[in-house]
Short mmCIF file of C-alpha atoms in Angstrom, two decimals:
data_model
loop_
_atom_site.label_atom_id
_atom_site.label_comp_id
_atom_site.label_asym_id
_atom_site.label_seq_id
_atom_site.Cartn_x
_atom_site.Cartn_y
_atom_site.Cartn_z
CA MET A 277 -32.87 24.73 -0.11
CA PRO A 278 -33.68 28.51 -1.22
CA PRO A 279 -36.75 28.54 -3.40
CA GLY A 280 -36.32 29.43 -7.20
CA ARG A 281 -38.61 31.97 -8.66
CA GLY A 282 -40.49 31.94 -11.92
CA ARG A 283 -43.14 33.99 -13.63
CA LEU A 284 -46.48 32.16 -13.42
CA ASP A 285 -49.53 33.42 -14.88
CA ALA A 286 -52.28 34.30 -12.40
CA PRO A 287 -55.67 32.84 -13.20
CA ASP A 288 -58.80 33.04 -10.87
CA ASP A 289 -57.89 29.74 -8.74
CA PRO A 290 -56.71 30.51 -5.51
CA TRP A 291 -54.09 28.17 -5.76
CA SER A 292 -52.37 30.17 -7.96
CA SER A 293 -49.55 30.98 -5.55
CA ALA A 294 -49.07 27.31 -5.11
CA SER A 295 -46.60 25.13 -6.97
CA ALA A 296 -48.57 22.53 -9.46
CA GLY A 297 -46.25 19.29 -8.21
CA PRO A 298 -43.21 18.34 -7.11
CA GLY A 299 -42.22 19.06 -10.94
CA ALA A 300 -42.68 22.07 -10.99
CA VAL A 301 -40.93 22.69 -7.27
CA ALA A 302 -37.61 21.00 -8.60
CA SER A 303 -37.28 22.66 -12.00
CA SER A 304 -37.87 26.03 -10.42
CA THR A 305 -35.72 25.73 -7.67
CA ALA A 306 -33.11 24.50 -10.32
CA ALA A 307 -33.77 27.88 -12.33
CA LEU A 308 -32.08 30.59 -9.39
CA GLY A 309 -30.49 32.38 -12.34
CA SER A 310 -33.26 33.08 -14.21
CA MET A 311 -36.64 35.28 -13.68
CA SER A 312 -39.23 36.32 -15.91
CA LEU A 313 -40.37 40.00 -14.89
CA ALA A 314 -43.69 42.45 -15.74
CA THR A 315 -43.48 45.81 -16.38
CA ASN A 316 -46.88 47.70 -17.04
CA GLY A 317 -49.03 44.61 -18.17
CA THR A 318 -46.15 43.54 -20.65
CA GLU A 319 -44.08 40.50 -19.80
CA THR A 320 -40.44 40.57 -21.15
CA ALA A 321 -38.32 37.56 -21.82
CA SER A 322 -36.38 35.70 -19.40
CA LEU A 323 -33.09 37.07 -18.15
CA PRO A 324 -30.32 35.07 -17.83
CA ALA A 325 -27.81 35.22 -14.59
CA ASN A 326 -24.89 36.16 -16.21
CA ALA A 327 -26.16 38.81 -18.10
CA ASP A 328 -25.06 42.93 -18.78
CA SER A 329 -24.66 45.17 -16.01
CA THR A 330 -27.92 47.27 -17.66
CA LYS A 331 -29.59 44.47 -17.87
CA LYS A 332 -29.45 43.21 -14.24
CA GLU A 333 -29.56 47.01 -12.67
CA HIS A 334 -32.95 47.37 -15.31
CA GLN A 335 -34.10 44.08 -13.85
CA GLN A 336 -33.37 45.03 -10.23
CA ARG A 337 -35.52 48.64 -10.62
CA THR A 338 -38.18 46.17 -12.12
CA ALA A 339 -38.42 43.99 -9.82
CA GLY A 340 -38.48 47.07 -7.11
CA ARG A 341 -41.08 48.43 -8.51
CA ASP A 342 -43.06 45.15 -9.85
CA SER A 343 -45.87 44.15 -6.92
CA SER A 344 -45.68 40.63 -5.38
CA ALA A 345 -49.11 39.65 -6.97
CA SER A 346 -47.56 39.50 -10.65
CA GLN A 347 -45.03 37.00 -9.65
CA THR A 348 -45.37 33.43 -8.01
CA PHE A 349 -42.77 32.29 -6.13
CA VAL A 350 -42.11 28.54 -5.32
CA PRO A 351 -42.10 27.47 -1.98
CA GLY A 352 -38.81 25.85 -0.79
CA ILE A 353 -40.25 22.48 0.81
CA ASN A 354 -38.60 19.51 1.67
CA MET A 355 -38.83 17.28 -1.70
CA ASP A 356 -38.76 13.95 -0.13
CA GLU A 357 -40.09 12.05 -2.90
CA LEU A 358 -41.54 9.32 -0.48
CA GLN A 359 -43.99 11.68 1.33
CA TRP A 360 -46.02 12.10 -2.19
CA LYS A 361 -45.99 8.39 -2.64
CA LEU A 362 -49.02 7.30 -0.75
CA ASP A 363 -49.31 3.93 -1.92
CA LYS A 364 -45.72 3.11 0.16
CA GLU A 365 -46.39 1.01 3.12
CA ASP A 366 -43.88 0.99 5.59
CA VAL A 367 -45.26 -0.38 8.55
CA SER A 368 -47.30 -3.26 8.79
CA ILE A 369 -49.88 -3.70 11.95
CA LYS A 370 -51.32 -6.96 13.68
CA GLU A 371 -53.75 -7.80 16.28
CA SER A 372 -51.59 -9.34 18.90
CA ALA A 373 -52.18 -13.20 20.65
CA GLU A 374 -51.79 -11.65 23.63
CA ARG A 375 -54.24 -9.33 24.84
CA GLY A 376 -52.74 -6.51 27.88
CA GLY A 377 -54.60 -5.15 30.83
CA ILE A 378 -54.87 -7.68 34.08
CA VAL A 379 -58.93 -6.82 34.85
CA PHE A 380 -59.55 -4.83 32.20
CA LYS A 381 -58.22 -6.07 28.92
CA HIS A 382 -57.20 -4.35 25.90
CA THR A 383 -56.03 -4.90 22.35
CA ASN A 384 -52.36 -4.63 21.62
CA TYR A 385 -51.30 -4.33 18.18
CA GLU A 386 -47.45 -5.54 16.58
CA ILE A 387 -46.32 -2.75 14.64
CA SER A 388 -43.36 -3.74 12.51
CA THR A 389 -41.11 -1.37 10.46
CA ARG A 390 -39.12 -1.51 7.62
CA SER A 391 -36.95 0.98 7.72
CA PHE A 392 -35.89 0.91 11.79
CA SER A 393 -36.40 -3.32 11.70
CA SER A 394 -38.15 -3.02 14.44
CA MET A 395 -41.21 -4.51 16.05
CA VAL A 396 -43.19 -3.12 18.95
CA VAL A 397 -45.94 -3.85 20.82
CA ARG A 398 -48.19 -0.82 21.42
CA ARG A 399 -52.22 -0.02 22.20
CA TYR A 400 -54.29 2.17 20.90
CA ARG A 401 -53.99 4.72 23.85
CA ASP A 402 -50.19 4.90 22.47
CA PHE A 403 -51.28 5.69 19.10
CA ASP A 404 -53.66 8.36 20.42
CA TRP A 405 -51.29 9.61 22.76
CA ILE A 406 -48.09 9.90 19.47
CA SER A 407 -51.06 11.94 17.38
CA ASN A 408 -51.67 14.17 20.29
CA TYR A 409 -48.11 14.72 20.79
CA LEU A 410 -47.39 15.80 16.95
CA VAL A 411 -50.22 18.41 17.30
CA THR A 412 -49.19 19.76 20.50
CA ARG A 413 -45.60 19.57 19.01
CA TYR A 414 -45.80 20.69 15.30
CA PRO A 415 -49.24 22.83 15.67
CA TYR A 416 -48.84 23.86 12.47
CA ARG A 417 -48.63 21.47 9.79
CA MET A 418 -50.22 18.79 8.76
CA HIS A 419 -50.39 15.37 10.36
CA ALA A 420 -52.03 12.08 9.94
CA ASN A 421 -55.42 11.22 10.97
CA ILE A 422 -55.34 8.46 13.82
CA PRO A 423 -59.03 6.24 13.51
CA PRO A 424 -61.59 6.85 15.65
CA LYS A 425 -61.75 4.07 18.25
CA GLY A 426 -65.01 3.19 17.76
CA PHE A 427 -64.50 1.27 14.60
CA PRO A 428 -62.52 -1.56 15.54
CA ASP A 429 -63.49 -3.21 12.20
CA ASN A 430 -61.20 -0.98 10.05
CA ARG A 431 -58.75 -0.39 13.49
CA ILE A 432 -55.90 -2.21 11.59
CA LYS A 433 -55.98 -0.45 8.17
CA GLY A 434 -56.74 3.11 9.70
CA LEU A 435 -53.74 2.47 11.41
CA THR A 436 -51.73 1.29 9.40
CA ARG A 437 -52.81 4.62 7.42
CA PHE A 438 -51.52 6.14 10.01
CA ALA A 439 -48.17 5.14 11.02
CA SER A 440 -47.63 5.48 7.31
CA ALA A 441 -48.13 8.60 6.88
CA ILE A 442 -46.01 9.51 10.08
CA LEU A 443 -43.08 7.93 8.46
CA ARG A 444 -43.47 9.01 5.25
CA ILE A 445 -43.33 12.65 6.27
CA PRO A 446 -39.46 13.85 6.51
CA PHE A 447 -39.80 15.92 9.50
CA LEU A 448 -41.88 13.30 11.39
CA ARG A 449 -40.01 10.54 10.85
CA ARG A 450 -36.42 12.46 12.66
CA ASP A 451 -38.65 13.34 15.43
CA ALA A 452 -36.77 11.56 18.62
CA LEU A 453 -40.38 10.47 20.21
CA VAL A 454 -41.98 9.41 17.24
CA ILE A 455 -38.25 7.24 16.55
CA GLN A 456 -38.99 5.93 20.15
CA PHE A 457 -42.69 4.50 19.18
CA PHE A 458 -41.21 2.72 16.30
CA THR A 459 -38.25 1.60 18.06
CA ASN A 460 -37.93 1.16 21.32
CA THR A 461 -39.58 -2.64 22.98
CA ASP A 462 -40.66 -0.98 26.35
CA GLU A 463 -44.26 -0.48 27.24
CA PHE A 464 -45.08 3.04 25.59
CA GLY A 465 -46.13 4.55 29.28
CA HIS A 466 -42.68 3.86 30.45
CA VAL A 467 -41.31 5.21 27.91
CA LEU A 468 -43.00 9.23 28.38
CA LYS A 469 -42.87 8.59 32.18
CA VAL A 470 -38.37 8.45 31.74
CA GLY A 471 -38.32 10.17 28.66
CA ASN A 472 -37.13 14.07 28.73
CA LEU A 473 -40.20 15.18 26.08
CA ASP A 474 -40.10 18.13 24.50
CA MET A 475 -43.73 19.11 24.66
CA GLU A 476 -42.99 22.88 23.60
CA ALA A 477 -44.73 23.82 20.29
CA GLU A 478 -41.84 24.12 17.41
CA ASP A 479 -40.07 27.68 16.90
CA ILE A 480 -39.36 28.39 13.32
CA ASP A 481 -36.94 31.16 12.13
CA VAL A 482 -39.10 32.15 9.29
CA GLU A 483 -36.88 33.66 7.46
CA ASP A 484 -34.46 30.82 6.98
CA GLU A 485 -37.50 29.04 6.00
CA LEU A 486 -38.44 31.05 3.40
CA GLY A 487 -35.26 31.53 1.79
CA SER A 488 -35.68 34.47 -1.04
CA THR A 489 -39.22 33.94 -0.85
CA PRO A 490 -40.31 38.06 -0.24
CA TRP A 491 -43.08 38.01 2.60
CA PRO A 492 -45.56 40.22 0.59
CA GLU A 493 -45.83 37.01 -1.19
CA VAL A 494 -46.69 35.74 2.03
CA GLN A 495 -49.26 37.96 3.07
CA GLN A 496 -50.88 38.22 -0.32
CA THR A 497 -51.06 33.64 0.10
CA TYR A 498 -52.90 34.34 3.99
CA ALA A 499 -54.83 36.82 3.25
CA ALA A 500 -56.88 34.75 0.85
CA PHE A 501 -56.94 32.04 3.48
CA ASP A 502 -60.56 32.12 3.39
CA ASP A 503 -60.73 31.23 -0.42
CA PHE A 504 -58.10 28.28 0.35
CA TYR A 505 -60.08 26.85 3.37
CA ALA A 506 -63.32 27.20 1.08
CA GLN A 507 -61.27 25.03 -1.53
CA VAL A 508 -60.02 22.38 0.58
CA ALA A 509 -64.21 22.22 1.91
CA ARG A 510 -64.87 21.35 -1.96
CA ASP A 511 -61.78 19.51 -2.32
CA GLU A 512 -62.84 17.23 1.19
CA GLU A 513 -65.97 16.77 -0.80
CA ARG A 514 -65.03 16.13 -3.76
CA TYR A 515 -62.67 12.72 -2.76
CA ARG A 516 -65.50 11.92 -0.12
CA THR A 517 -67.92 11.29 -3.17
CA GLN A 518 -65.74 9.28 -4.88
CA ILE A 519 -64.80 6.88 -2.25
CA THR A 520 -68.69 6.49 -1.85
CA SER A 521 -68.86 5.26 -5.89
CA LEU A 522 -65.60 3.01 -5.06
CA GLU A 523 -67.45 1.66 -2.54
CA LYS A 524 -70.81 1.01 -4.46
CA ILE A 525 -69.34 -0.39 -7.68
CA ALA A 526 -67.87 -2.62 -5.66
CA ARG A 527 -70.89 -3.69 -3.60
CA TYR A 528 -72.29 -4.17 -6.94
CA LYS A 529 -69.62 -6.20 -8.30
CA GLN A 530 -69.80 -8.65 -5.15
CA ALA A 531 -73.65 -8.82 -6.36
CA ILE A 532 -72.97 -9.31 -9.91
CA GLY A 533 -69.97 -12.27 -9.46
CA ASP A 534 -72.94 -14.10 -6.72
CA GLU A 535 -75.81 -13.84 -9.12
CA LEU A 536 -73.66 -15.23 -12.01
CA ASN A 537 -73.02 -17.89 -9.52
CA VAL A 538 -76.23 -18.62 -8.63
CA TYR A 539 -77.22 -18.55 -12.41
CA SER A 540 -74.12 -20.88 -13.63
CA ASP A 541 -75.49 -23.08 -10.73
CA THR A 542 -78.46 -23.80 -13.09
CA MET A 543 -77.13 -25.08 -15.59
CA ARG A 544 -75.08 -27.24 -13.98
CA LEU A 545 -76.65 -31.39 -15.33
CA ILE A 546 -75.89 -32.51 -11.22
CA ASN A 547 -78.64 -29.93 -10.27
CA ALA A 548 -81.02 -30.93 -13.10
CA PRO A 549 -84.10 -33.10 -11.85
CA ARG A 550 -84.21 -36.91 -12.40
CA GLU A 551 -85.53 -39.07 -14.90
CA SER A 552 -89.55 -39.82 -14.53
CA VAL A 553 -89.70 -43.88 -13.96
CA SER A 554 -93.51 -43.41 -14.79
CA GLY A 555 -94.96 -42.64 -17.84
CA SER A 556 -93.86 -43.52 -22.23
CA ARG A 557 -89.81 -44.17 -21.98
CA LYS A 558 -89.98 -43.18 -25.51
CA PHE A 559 -89.76 -39.35 -24.25
CA HIS A 560 -87.40 -40.02 -21.11
CA VAL A 561 -84.84 -41.41 -23.65
CA GLN A 562 -82.07 -39.14 -23.65
CA ALA A 563 -81.22 -37.73 -27.50
CA ALA A 564 -78.27 -37.72 -28.75
CA SER A 565 -78.99 -33.66 -29.14
CA LYS A 566 -79.79 -33.51 -25.30
CA ARG A 567 -76.76 -35.39 -24.08
CA THR A 568 -74.74 -32.54 -26.24
CA LEU A 569 -76.61 -30.16 -24.62
CA ASP A 570 -76.08 -30.92 -21.26
CA SER A 571 -72.55 -31.20 -21.85
CA ASN A 572 -72.18 -27.71 -23.20
CA LEU A 573 -74.16 -26.50 -20.57
CA ASN A 574 -72.01 -27.70 -17.75
CA GLU A 575 -68.85 -26.17 -19.79
CA LEU A 576 -70.97 -22.65 -19.75
CA SER A 577 -71.81 -22.91 -16.27
CA MET A 578 -67.57 -22.92 -15.71
CA SER A 579 -67.37 -19.83 -18.10
CA PHE A 580 -70.60 -18.05 -16.07
CA SER A 581 -68.22 -19.10 -12.49
CA ASP A 582 -65.31 -17.93 -13.78
CA ALA A 583 -67.13 -14.40 -14.64
CA SER A 584 -68.60 -14.50 -11.20
CA LEU A 585 -65.13 -15.01 -9.65
CA LEU A 586 -63.51 -12.02 -12.24
CA GLU A 587 -66.63 -9.56 -10.91
CA LYS A 588 -65.81 -10.48 -7.06
CA ALA A 589 -62.53 -10.04 -7.69
CA HIS A 590 -62.87 -6.95 -9.43
CA GLY A 591 -64.93 -5.36 -6.92
CA GLU A 592 -62.30 -6.52 -3.88
CA VAL A 593 -59.74 -4.61 -5.99
CA GLN A 594 -62.24 -1.43 -6.06
CA LYS A 595 -62.49 -1.93 -2.23
CA THR A 596 -58.87 -2.31 -1.18
CA ILE A 597 -56.94 -0.37 -3.67
CA SER A 598 -58.12 1.77 -5.75
CA ALA A 599 -60.85 3.09 -2.52
CA GLU A 600 -58.13 2.81 -0.57
CA TYR A 601 -55.93 5.15 -2.11
CA LEU A 602 -58.37 7.76 -2.46
CA ARG A 603 -58.60 7.61 1.39
CA ARG A 604 -55.11 8.46 1.40
CA VAL A 605 -55.66 11.38 -0.11
CA TYR A 606 -58.97 12.22 1.21
CA ASP A 607 -56.90 11.96 4.70
CA VAL A 608 -54.45 14.60 3.72
CA VAL A 609 -57.05 17.16 3.04
CA ILE A 610 -58.57 16.23 6.39
CA SER A 611 -55.16 16.93 7.39
CA MET A 612 -54.97 20.08 5.11
CA LYS A 613 -58.40 21.39 7.13
CA LEU A 614 -57.70 20.57 10.44
CA MET A 615 -54.53 22.56 10.68
CA MET A 616 -56.52 25.59 9.54
CA ASP A 617 -59.03 25.32 11.89
CA ARG A 618 -55.83 25.41 14.55
CA MET A 619 -54.55 28.01 12.34
CA ARG A 620 -57.72 30.25 13.24
CA ARG A 621 -57.90 29.84 16.29
CA MET A 622 -54.55 30.69 16.92
CA GLU A 623 -54.39 33.41 14.67
CA LYS A 624 -52.50 36.64 16.66
CA ARG A 625 -53.83 39.55 14.38
CA LYS A 626 -56.84 40.05 16.93
CA ASP A 627 -54.26 40.12 19.98
CA ILE A 628 -51.96 42.29 18.07
CA GLN A 629 -54.84 45.28 17.27
CA ARG A 630 -55.52 45.00 20.82
CA VAL A 631 -52.29 45.38 22.38
CA SER A 632 -51.27 48.09 19.87
CA GLU A 633 -54.60 49.94 20.36
CA ARG A 634 -53.41 49.96 24.12
CA ASN A 635 -50.03 51.11 23.38
CA ASP A 636 -51.46 54.26 21.27
CA ALA A 637 -53.38 55.31 23.95
CA ASN A 638 -50.21 54.60 26.76
CA ARG A 639 -47.78 56.64 24.24
CA LYS A 640 -50.78 59.46 24.03
CA ALA A 641 -51.01 59.37 28.27
CA MET A 642 -47.61 59.43 28.27
CA ALA A 643 -47.11 62.82 25.47
CA GLN A 644 -49.06 64.36 27.33
CA LEU A 645 -47.18 63.87 30.58
CA ASN A 646 -43.90 64.74 29.06
CA GLY A 647 -45.49 67.93 28.11
CA GLU A 648 -45.94 69.16 31.69
CA SER A 649 -42.63 70.65 32.52
CA PRO A 650 -41.52 69.97 34.45
CA VAL A 651 -43.12 67.00 35.50
CA PRO A 652 -44.68 66.82 39.07
CA ASP A 653 -43.51 64.51 42.18
CA SER A 654 -46.89 63.41 42.06
CA ASP A 655 -46.95 62.21 38.47
CA ARG A 656 -43.93 60.50 38.38
CA SER A 657 -45.42 57.50 39.55
CA SER A 658 -47.75 57.60 36.80
CA THR A 659 -44.70 58.23 34.30
CA ASP A 660 -43.03 55.11 35.45
CA ARG A 661 -46.32 53.14 35.55
CA LEU A 662 -46.88 53.95 31.90
CA GLU A 663 -42.87 53.16 30.79
CA ARG A 664 -43.52 50.24 32.59
CA LEU A 665 -46.88 49.17 30.46
CA LEU A 666 -44.89 50.08 27.33
CA ARG A 667 -42.23 48.25 27.87
CA GLU A 668 -44.47 45.36 28.52
CA ASP A 669 -46.72 45.95 25.49
CA ALA A 670 -43.08 46.18 22.97
CA ALA A 671 -42.41 43.24 24.72
CA GLU A 672 -45.53 41.59 23.95
CA LEU A 673 -46.41 43.01 20.55
CA GLN A 674 -43.10 41.21 19.82
CA LEU A 675 -43.91 37.77 20.49
CA LEU A 676 -47.38 38.67 19.22
CA ASN A 677 -45.68 39.46 15.85
CA HIS A 678 -43.42 36.43 15.79
CA GLU A 679 -45.86 33.69 16.07
CA GLN A 680 -48.27 35.72 13.62
CA ARG A 681 -45.15 35.56 10.91
CA CYS A 682 -45.01 31.95 11.62
CA ILE A 683 -47.96 30.96 11.13
CA GLU A 684 -48.30 32.64 7.68
CA ALA A 685 -45.16 31.52 6.70
CA ARG A 686 -45.98 27.92 7.80
CA PHE A 687 -49.29 28.49 6.02
CA TYR A 688 -47.78 29.57 3.04
CA LEU A 689 -45.33 26.40 2.93
CA GLU A 690 -47.77 23.81 3.83
CA LEU A 691 -49.90 24.85 1.16
CA ALA A 692 -47.54 24.18 -0.90
CA ARG A 693 -47.10 20.41 0.44
CA TYR A 694 -50.80 20.34 0.48
CA LYS A 695 -50.60 20.74 -3.58
CA CYS A 696 -47.33 18.49 -4.33
CA TYR A 697 -49.86 15.49 -3.01
CA GLU A 698 -52.00 16.03 -6.15
CA SER A 699 -49.23 14.09 -8.07
CA PHE A 700 -50.20 11.25 -6.42
CA LEU A 701 -53.57 11.11 -8.52
CA GLN A 702 -51.60 10.21 -11.58
CA THR A 703 -50.25 7.28 -9.62
CA HIS A 704 -53.94 6.02 -8.35
CA TYR A 705 -55.75 6.81 -12.08
CA HIS A 706 -53.03 5.43 -13.92
CA GLY A 707 -53.72 2.02 -11.58
CA TYR A 708 -57.18 2.66 -11.86
CA ILE A 709 -57.79 2.25 -15.73
CA GLU A 710 -55.17 -0.18 -15.67
CA GLU A 711 -57.21 -2.28 -13.78
CA GLN A 712 -60.51 -1.60 -15.66
CA ILE A 713 -58.20 -2.67 -18.75
CA LYS A 714 -57.55 -5.48 -17.00
CA HIS A 715 -60.33 -6.52 -15.95
CA HIS A 716 -62.41 -6.11 -19.02
CA THR A 717 -59.94 -8.11 -21.10
CA MET A 718 -59.92 -11.48 -18.70
CA THR A 719 -63.64 -10.65 -18.86
CA LEU A 720 -63.99 -10.47 -22.63
CA ASN A 721 -61.87 -13.46 -23.03
CA ALA A 722 -63.77 -15.42 -20.77
CA TRP A 723 -66.98 -14.35 -22.32
CA LYS A 724 -65.46 -15.43 -25.73
CA GLN A 725 -64.65 -18.96 -25.01
CA ALA A 726 -68.47 -18.83 -23.40
CA LEU A 727 -69.72 -17.68 -26.37
CA SER A 728 -67.45 -20.63 -28.97
CA THR A 729 -69.80 -23.19 -26.40
CA ALA A 730 -73.00 -21.88 -27.04
CA ASP A 731 -72.15 -21.96 -30.51
CA ASP A 732 -71.92 -25.54 -30.08
CA LEU A 733 -75.22 -26.35 -28.19
CA PRO A 734 -77.57 -28.07 -30.54
CA THR A 735 -79.85 -26.11 -32.55
CA ASP A 736 -81.96 -28.94 -34.54
CA PRO A 737 -85.19 -29.40 -32.80
CA LEU A 738 -86.24 -33.06 -34.49
CA GLY A 739 -82.49 -33.57 -32.63
CA PHE A 740 -84.37 -33.63 -29.23
CA ILE A 741 -86.49 -36.25 -30.25
CA SER A 742 -85.08 -38.67 -32.19
#
């Protein structure tokens, strides 16, 4: 799908070269026939696709003069909506009752996948292998994050997030080995042995991937790599803090629920001390007000117990839904950061500079030899060696430049994908606020009922002794 182009203001935000979300991408890619232009700081009106030839010529001349810094090109990325819906899960994982291994036992996991209508058994080592494979096969893309092996209590949740994230990403869903992982009922180790695996890093067609996006736009984006990395680091800190806060709120809610339950127990009549059988009977015979008080306190105890259950349920929602959604957003941030770390390690600019300098030195040496006329026989071997080195340098430079272009193009596109994930925040915050309203509405109704009961408690002091 060739990308559309649109003129946007250029704020100080380093994200300015990426789209604001899937809606922006969709609308921009649909409007291929128009593009706003800026000339000498003055913005002109958007020109329709069927404008007369004079306007078209003016547009072409202006576009040629205009630098890529004054335009923002929306990348042409796969806009399959499933990948942005982090709340959707296609995978269900549970611990298998049967443990694997003969001497050293290990835990097996049953993986059920709705889209493939399959159920397979895998161990943690298989998940770890597929994770490493994806990084090797697609080094310049964001990937799902596998949970560490050392946290067995949360491992099933983490593995479910990992597997669901793989199947949400379009290019991973189509990978042959990924399909085998989720559908082949054989042991995965056997699948790897008999399979013809392609472990080479993917080679992308830069021009095809970028469509009509101009290369200077890609270079300009990559030039701000460090700024984007700092932004991703800030996102990581922000979401980690939010997750921690939600987990604390969940614990507080559980604690409030526990204390309300303790409080309610103290109001139950069954927990009240028995009447004394000694002393004056006058003050041990329950008056009418006392009997009414005990009955109403029992009702109040039930209301407090209801409020306790509401607080605990709210805390569970905070932990299992709201915080879980943020963990999935956090996983995307970590994926982006890890991808950028790989790009930093694998970028070829220093290698290109090194080979270029060597190539220049060899060219100068060749020029000096060619300047001698005729070339002595004793220098013929030197000439042949330099020609061979120049050919080798040319081939190496071509390969290095191609790899660097792949890195820069993939960064440009993955950065756009990263920004599109922010569209999920609407789902998260809408659900969070809606749950708050629901909880407080139910809590308000419970306390209103309790207030009605409290208003019926006897208030006449004499009624307790007469």
